PDB file of C-alpha atoms in Angstrom:
ATOM      1  CA  VAL T 247     176.701 128.090 122.419  1.00 63.00           C
ATOM      2  CA  LEU T 248     176.503 127.197 126.133  1.00 76.00           C
ATOM      3  CA  PRO T 249     180.175 126.255 126.647  1.00 82.00           C
ATOM      4  CA  LEU T 250     181.544 129.176 124.587  1.00 82.00           C
ATOM      5  CA  PRO T 251     182.602 131.141 127.698  1.00 84.00           C
ATOM      6  CA  TYR T 252     184.975 128.260 128.481  1.00 82.00           C
ATOM      7  CA  LEU T 253     186.731 128.883 125.177  1.00 82.00           C
ATOM      8  CA  ALA T 254     187.513 132.448 126.199  1.00 83.00           C
ATOM      9  CA  LEU T 255     188.283 131.402 129.780  1.00 84.00           C
ATOM     10  CA  GLN T 256     190.792 128.771 128.708  1.00 84.00           C
ATOM     11  CA  GLN T 257     192.602 131.308 126.527  1.00 82.00           C
ATOM     12  CA  PHE T 258     192.564 133.944 129.293  1.00 85.00           C
ATOM     13  CA  LEU T 259     193.816 131.528 131.969  1.00 86.00           C
ATOM     14  CA  GLY T 260     196.117 129.597 129.653  1.00 84.00           C
ATOM     15  CA  ILE T 261     194.494 126.300 130.706  1.00 86.00           C
ATOM     16  CA  HIS T 262     193.915 124.082 127.706  1.00 83.00           C
ATOM     17  CA  GLY T 263     191.007 121.657 127.510  1.00 85.00           C
ATOM     18  CA  LEU T 264     188.333 123.621 129.393  1.00 85.00           C
ATOM     19  CA  TYR T 265     186.156 123.993 126.307  1.00 86.00           C
ATOM     20  CA  ARG T 266     186.641 120.340 125.280  1.00 88.00           C
ATOM     21  CA  ASN T 267     185.817 119.172 128.835  1.00 89.00           C
ATOM     22  CA  ALA T 268     182.684 121.340 128.880  1.00 89.00           C
ATOM     23  CA  ILE T 269     181.504 119.787 125.605  1.00 90.00           C
ATOM     24  CA  ILE T 270     182.225 116.264 126.930  1.00 93.00           C
ATOM     25  CA  ASN T 271     180.357 117.023 130.175  1.00 93.00           C
ATOM     26  CA  LEU T 272     177.344 118.348 128.270  1.00 92.00           C
ATOM     27  CA  ALA T 273     177.273 115.278 126.032  1.00 94.00           C
ATOM     28  CA  LEU T 274     177.589 112.869 128.978  1.00 96.00           C
ATOM     29  CA  ALA T 275     174.922 114.723 130.950  1.00 95.00           C
ATOM     30  CA  ASP T 276     172.571 114.522 127.963  1.00 96.00           C
ATOM     31  CA  ILE T 277     173.215 110.796 127.487  1.00 97.00           C
ATOM     32  CA  LEU T 278     172.747 110.000 131.197  1.00 96.00           C
ATOM     33  CA  THR T 279     169.590 112.113 131.411  1.00 94.00           C
ATOM     34  CA  ASN T 280     168.096 110.264 128.442  1.00 95.00           C
ATOM     35  CA  ILE T 281     169.007 106.868 129.885  1.00 93.00           C
ATOM     36  CA  HIS T 282     167.480 107.835 133.223  1.00 89.00           C
ATOM     37  CA  GLY T 283     164.326 109.113 131.513  1.00 89.00           C
ATOM     38  CA  PHE T 284     163.999 105.879 129.547  1.00 92.00           C
ATOM     39  CA  VAL T 285     164.498 103.669 132.602  1.00 90.00           C
ATOM     40  CA  ALA T 286     162.189 105.761 134.788  1.00 86.00           C
ATOM     41  CA  VAL T 287     159.291 106.052 132.326  1.00 88.00           C
ATOM     42  CA  VAL T 288     159.358 103.365 129.633  1.00 92.00           C
ATOM     43  CA  THR T 289     160.129 100.382 131.845  1.00 92.00           C
ATOM     44  CA  ASN T 290     157.016 100.768 133.971  1.00 91.00           C
ATOM     45  CA  HIS T 291     154.805 100.747 130.906  1.00 93.00           C
ATOM     46  CA  ALA T 292     156.249  97.797 128.958  1.00 93.00           C
ATOM     47  CA  GLY T 293     156.625  94.083 129.598  1.00 93.00           C
ATOM     48  CA  ASP T 294     155.029  90.764 128.818  1.00 94.00           C
ATOM     49  CA  ASP T 295     152.871  91.191 131.914  1.00 94.00           C
ATOM     50  CA  MET T 296     151.355  94.498 130.716  1.00 94.00           C
ATOM     51  CA  TYR T 297     148.152  94.793 128.702  1.00 95.00           C
ATOM     52  CA  ARG T 298     147.410  96.574 125.435  1.00 95.00           C
ATOM     53  CA  PHE T 299     143.932  97.666 124.377  1.00 96.00           C
ATOM     54  CA  ARG T 300     142.275  97.844 120.954  1.00 95.00           C
ATOM     55  CA  LYS T 301     139.840 100.686 121.565  1.00 94.00           C
ATOM     56  CA  GLY T 302     139.933 103.959 123.437  1.00 93.00           C
ATOM     57  CA  CYS T 303     137.824 104.572 126.503  1.00 94.00           C
ATOM     58  CA  ARG T 304     136.109 107.516 128.178  1.00 91.00           C
ATOM     59  CA  PRO T 305     138.330 109.456 130.569  1.00 91.00           C
ATOM     60  CA  PHE T 306     137.616 108.752 134.245  1.00 90.00           C
ATOM     61  CA  SER T 307     135.305 105.834 133.465  1.00 93.00           C
ATOM     62  CA  GLY T 308     135.536 102.397 135.038  1.00 92.00           C
ATOM     63  CA  SER T 309     137.489 101.142 132.023  1.00 94.00           C
ATOM     64  CA  PHE T 310     139.837 104.109 132.281  1.00 95.00           C
ATOM     65  CA  TYR T 311     140.781 103.327 135.883  1.00 95.00           C
ATOM     66  CA  LEU T 312     141.158  99.605 135.185  1.00 96.00           C
ATOM     67  CA  ARG T 313     143.483 100.374 132.271  1.00 96.00           C
ATOM     68  CA  GLN T 314     145.640 102.631 134.431  1.00 95.00           C
ATOM     69  CA  VAL T 315     146.365  99.699 136.733  1.00 96.00           C
ATOM     70  CA  LEU T 316     146.740  97.079 133.985  1.00 96.00           C
ATOM     71  CA  ALA T 317     149.082  99.191 131.842  1.00 94.00           C
ATOM     72  CA  SER T 318     151.378 100.530 134.590  1.00 94.00           C
ATOM     73  CA  VAL T 319     153.859  99.023 137.027  1.00 95.00           C
ATOM     74  CA  ASN T 320     155.340 100.333 140.249  1.00 93.00           C
ATOM     75  CA  PHE T 321     158.991 100.004 141.220  1.00 89.00           C
ATOM     76  CA  ASP T 322     160.136  99.238 144.761  1.00 82.00           C
ATOM     77  CA  MET T 323     158.674 101.838 147.095  1.00 78.00           C
ATOM     78  CA  GLY T 324     157.504 102.759 150.523  1.00 72.00           C
ATOM     79  CA  ASP T 325     160.304 104.551 152.315  1.00 82.00           C
ATOM     80  CA  ASP T 326     161.401 108.135 151.783  1.00 86.00           C
ATOM     81  CA  ALA T 327     164.948 107.267 150.650  1.00 87.00           C
ATOM     82  CA  THR T 328     163.813 104.814 147.955  1.00 85.00           C
ATOM     83  CA  ASP T 329     161.054 107.127 146.786  1.00 86.00           C
ATOM     84  CA  PHE T 330     163.440 110.094 146.648  1.00 87.00           C
ATOM     85  CA  MET T 331     165.993 108.122 144.611  1.00 83.00           C
ATOM     86  CA  HIS T 332     163.251 107.264 142.118  1.00 83.00           C
ATOM     87  CA  GLY T 333     161.959 110.836 142.142  1.00 83.00           C
ATOM     88  CA  TRP T 334     158.567 109.386 143.151  1.00 84.00           C
ATOM     89  CA  LEU T 335     158.314 107.937 139.629  1.00 85.00           C
ATOM     90  CA  ASN T 336     158.114 104.508 141.254  1.00 89.00           C
ATOM     91  CA  TYR T 337     154.381 105.093 141.872  1.00 92.00           C
ATOM     92  CA  GLN T 338     153.239 104.910 138.241  1.00 93.00           C
ATOM     93  CA  ILE T 339     149.944 103.150 138.989  1.00 95.00           C
ATOM     94  CA  GLU T 340     148.883 105.785 141.501  1.00 95.00           C
ATOM     95  CA  HIS T 341     150.211 108.561 139.267  1.00 93.00           C
ATOM     96  CA  HIS T 342     148.050 107.352 136.372  1.00 94.00           C
ATOM     97  CA  LEU T 343     145.008 107.045 138.596  1.00 95.00           C
ATOM     98  CA  TRP T 344     145.429 110.525 140.116  1.00 93.00           C
ATOM     99  CA  PRO T 345     147.923 112.630 138.135  1.00 90.00           C
ATOM    100  CA  ASN T 346     147.269 115.723 140.281  1.00 91.00           C
ATOM    101  CA  LEU T 347     147.937 113.992 143.582  1.00 90.00           C
ATOM    102  CA  SER T 348     151.053 115.160 145.432  1.00 89.00           C
ATOM    103  CA  MET T 349     154.063 112.868 145.320  1.00 86.00           C
ATOM    104  CA  LEU T 350     153.979 112.258 149.066  1.00 85.00           C
ATOM    105  CA  SER T 351     150.330 111.200 148.839  1.00 91.00           C
ATOM    106  CA  TYR T 352     151.341 108.312 146.573  1.00 90.00           C
ATOM    107  CA  GLN T 353     152.931 106.580 149.588  1.00 89.00           C
ATOM    108  CA  LYS T 354     149.609 106.772 151.415  1.00 90.00           C
ATOM    109  CA  SER T 355     147.439 105.718 148.479  1.00 93.00           C
ATOM    110  CA  ALA T 356     149.539 102.776 147.223  1.00 94.00           C
ATOM    111  CA  PRO T 357     148.505 100.295 149.960  1.00 94.00           C
ATOM    112  CA  LEU T 358     144.839 101.235 149.457  1.00 96.00           C
ATOM    113  CA  VAL T 359     145.073 100.743 145.680  1.00 96.00           C
ATOM    114  CA  ARG T 360     146.837  97.390 146.155  1.00 96.00           C
ATOM    115  CA  GLU T 361     144.111  96.292 148.577  1.00 97.00           C
ATOM    116  CA  ILE T 362     141.324  97.255 146.137  1.00 97.00           C
ATOM    117  CA  CYS T 363     143.103  95.441 143.306  1.00 97.00           C
ATOM    118  CA  ASN T 364     143.537  92.305 145.416  1.00 97.00           C
ATOM    119  CA  LYS T 365     139.873  92.431 146.428  1.00 97.00           C
ATOM    120  CA  HIS T 366     138.755  92.529 142.779  1.00 96.00           C
ATOM    121  CA  GLY T 367     141.400  90.207 141.295  1.00 96.00           C
ATOM    122  CA  VAL T 368     143.161  92.966 139.335  1.00 96.00           C
ATOM    123  CA  PRO T 369     146.928  92.463 139.039  1.00 95.00           C
ATOM    124  CA  TYR T 370     148.896  95.135 140.886  1.00 96.00           C
ATOM    125  CA  ILE T 371     152.490  94.723 139.733  1.00 95.00           C
ATOM    126  CA  GLN T 372     155.440  96.043 141.696  1.00 94.00           C
ATOM    127  CA  GLU T 373     158.950  94.965 140.712  1.00 93.00           C
ATOM    128  CA  ASN T 374     162.555  96.019 140.851  1.00 90.00           C
ATOM    129  CA  VAL T 375     163.617  98.528 138.187  1.00 89.00           C
ATOM    130  CA  PHE T 376     166.183  96.095 136.756  1.00 92.00           C
ATOM    131  CA  VAL T 377     163.559  93.340 136.347  1.00 94.00           C
ATOM    132  CA  ARG T 378     161.404  95.886 134.474  1.00 94.00           C
ATOM    133  CA  LEU T 379     164.375  96.931 132.315  1.00 95.00           C
ATOM    134  CA  LYS T 380     164.933  93.295 131.289  1.00 96.00           C
ATOM    135  CA  LYS T 381     161.240  92.887 130.413  1.00 96.00           C
ATOM    136  CA  THR T 382     161.304  96.099 128.371  1.00 96.00           C
ATOM    137  CA  ILE T 383     164.400  95.022 126.449  1.00 96.00           C
ATOM    138  CA  ASP T 384     162.775  91.633 125.759  1.00 97.00           C
ATOM    139  CA  ILE T 385     159.831  93.499 124.197  1.00 95.00           C
ATOM    140  CA  MET T 386     162.133  95.781 122.190  1.00 95.00           C
ATOM    141  CA  VAL T 387     164.168  92.942 120.677  1.00 97.00           C
ATOM    142  CA  GLY T 388     161.110  90.788 119.974  1.00 95.00           C
ATOM    143  CA  ASN T 389     161.687  88.016 122.534  1.00 97.00           C
ATOM    144  CA  THR T 390     158.277  88.665 124.074  1.00 96.00           C
ATOM    145  CA  SER T 391     155.342  90.989 123.526  1.00 96.00           C
ATOM    146  CA  MET T 392     152.756  92.738 125.613  1.00 95.00           C
ATOM    147  CA  LYS T 393     149.463  90.949 126.231  1.00 95.00           C
ATOM    148  CA  TRP T 394     146.246  91.977 124.539  1.00 96.00           C
ATOM    149  CA  PHE T 395     143.380  92.552 126.932  1.00 96.00           C
ATOM    150  CA  PRO T 396     140.651  90.014 126.076  1.00 95.00           C
ATOM    151  CA  GLU T 397     138.488  91.693 123.447  1.00 95.00           C
ATOM    152  CA  LYS T 398     135.174  90.376 124.776  1.00 96.00           C
ATOM    153  CA  TYR T 399     135.854  91.958 128.189  1.00 95.00           C
ATOM    154  CA  GLU T 400     137.115  95.160 126.641  1.00 95.00           C
ATOM    155  CA  ILE T 401     133.868  95.510 124.680  1.00 94.00           C
ATOM    156  CA  LEU T 402     131.765  94.510 127.717  1.00 94.00           C
ATOM    157  CA  TYR T 403     133.449  97.098 129.959  1.00 94.00           C
ATOM    158  CA  LEU T 404     133.154  99.822 127.310  1.00 95.00           C
ATOM    159  CA  GLU T 405     129.437  99.028 126.934  1.00 94.00           C
ATOM    160  CA  GLN T 406     128.996  99.210 130.717  1.00 94.00           C
ATOM    161  CA  ASP T 407     130.750 102.592 130.714  1.00 94.00           C
ATOM    162  CA  SER T 408     128.432 103.843 127.964  1.00 93.00           C
ATOM    163  CA  ALA T 409     125.332 102.597 129.812  1.00 93.00           C
ATOM    164  CA  ARG T 410     126.526 104.276 133.012  1.00 91.00           C
ATOM    165  CA  GLU T 411     127.148 107.535 131.136  1.00 90.00           C
ATOM    166  CA  ALA T 412     123.709 107.339 129.475  1.00 89.00           C
ATOM    167  CA  SER T 413     121.988 106.786 132.812  1.00 89.00           C
ATOM    168  CA  LYS T 414     123.693 109.913 134.206  1.00 85.00           C
ATOM    169  CA  SER T 415     122.420 112.079 131.342  1.00 81.00           C
ATOM    170  CA  VAL T 416     118.833 110.819 131.798  1.00 77.00           C
ATOM    171  CA  LYS T 417     118.711 111.980 135.428  1.00 66.00           C
TER     172      LYS T 417
END
């Protein structure tokens, strides 16, 4: 429906191929948009260095925030040009921690998050988009798989979250 005006325009102007070119452009734009969406979103959530979890957790609990860091990866970042080219999607860790934070605030929060992760021995992964694409493809074709978070720690952290929640309701 969208390129139909080109059909009439090509007949009116006597220029053949306008409609066909419009259809080709729409198809290519759709394909490129989907590839970009895949690369921008899927690749910073998949890889043999990312964790999977067996059980759900309470939103905004300690386990929740730990999982946001362990199940997300940042791309190269830090300067306005790089961040703009990535559409600020290169700050996935910070985005998952604070989804309502402005894009420009991710630049400010990333070094603080990295510092906290280093202090507590939590892996903070930042890699080139093409390295992440390779790791994602390796997962997709079965060459590697994502790691399972150790079950005993998952249960321990979930129990700590529950105890913390229970102590809040007692007060």
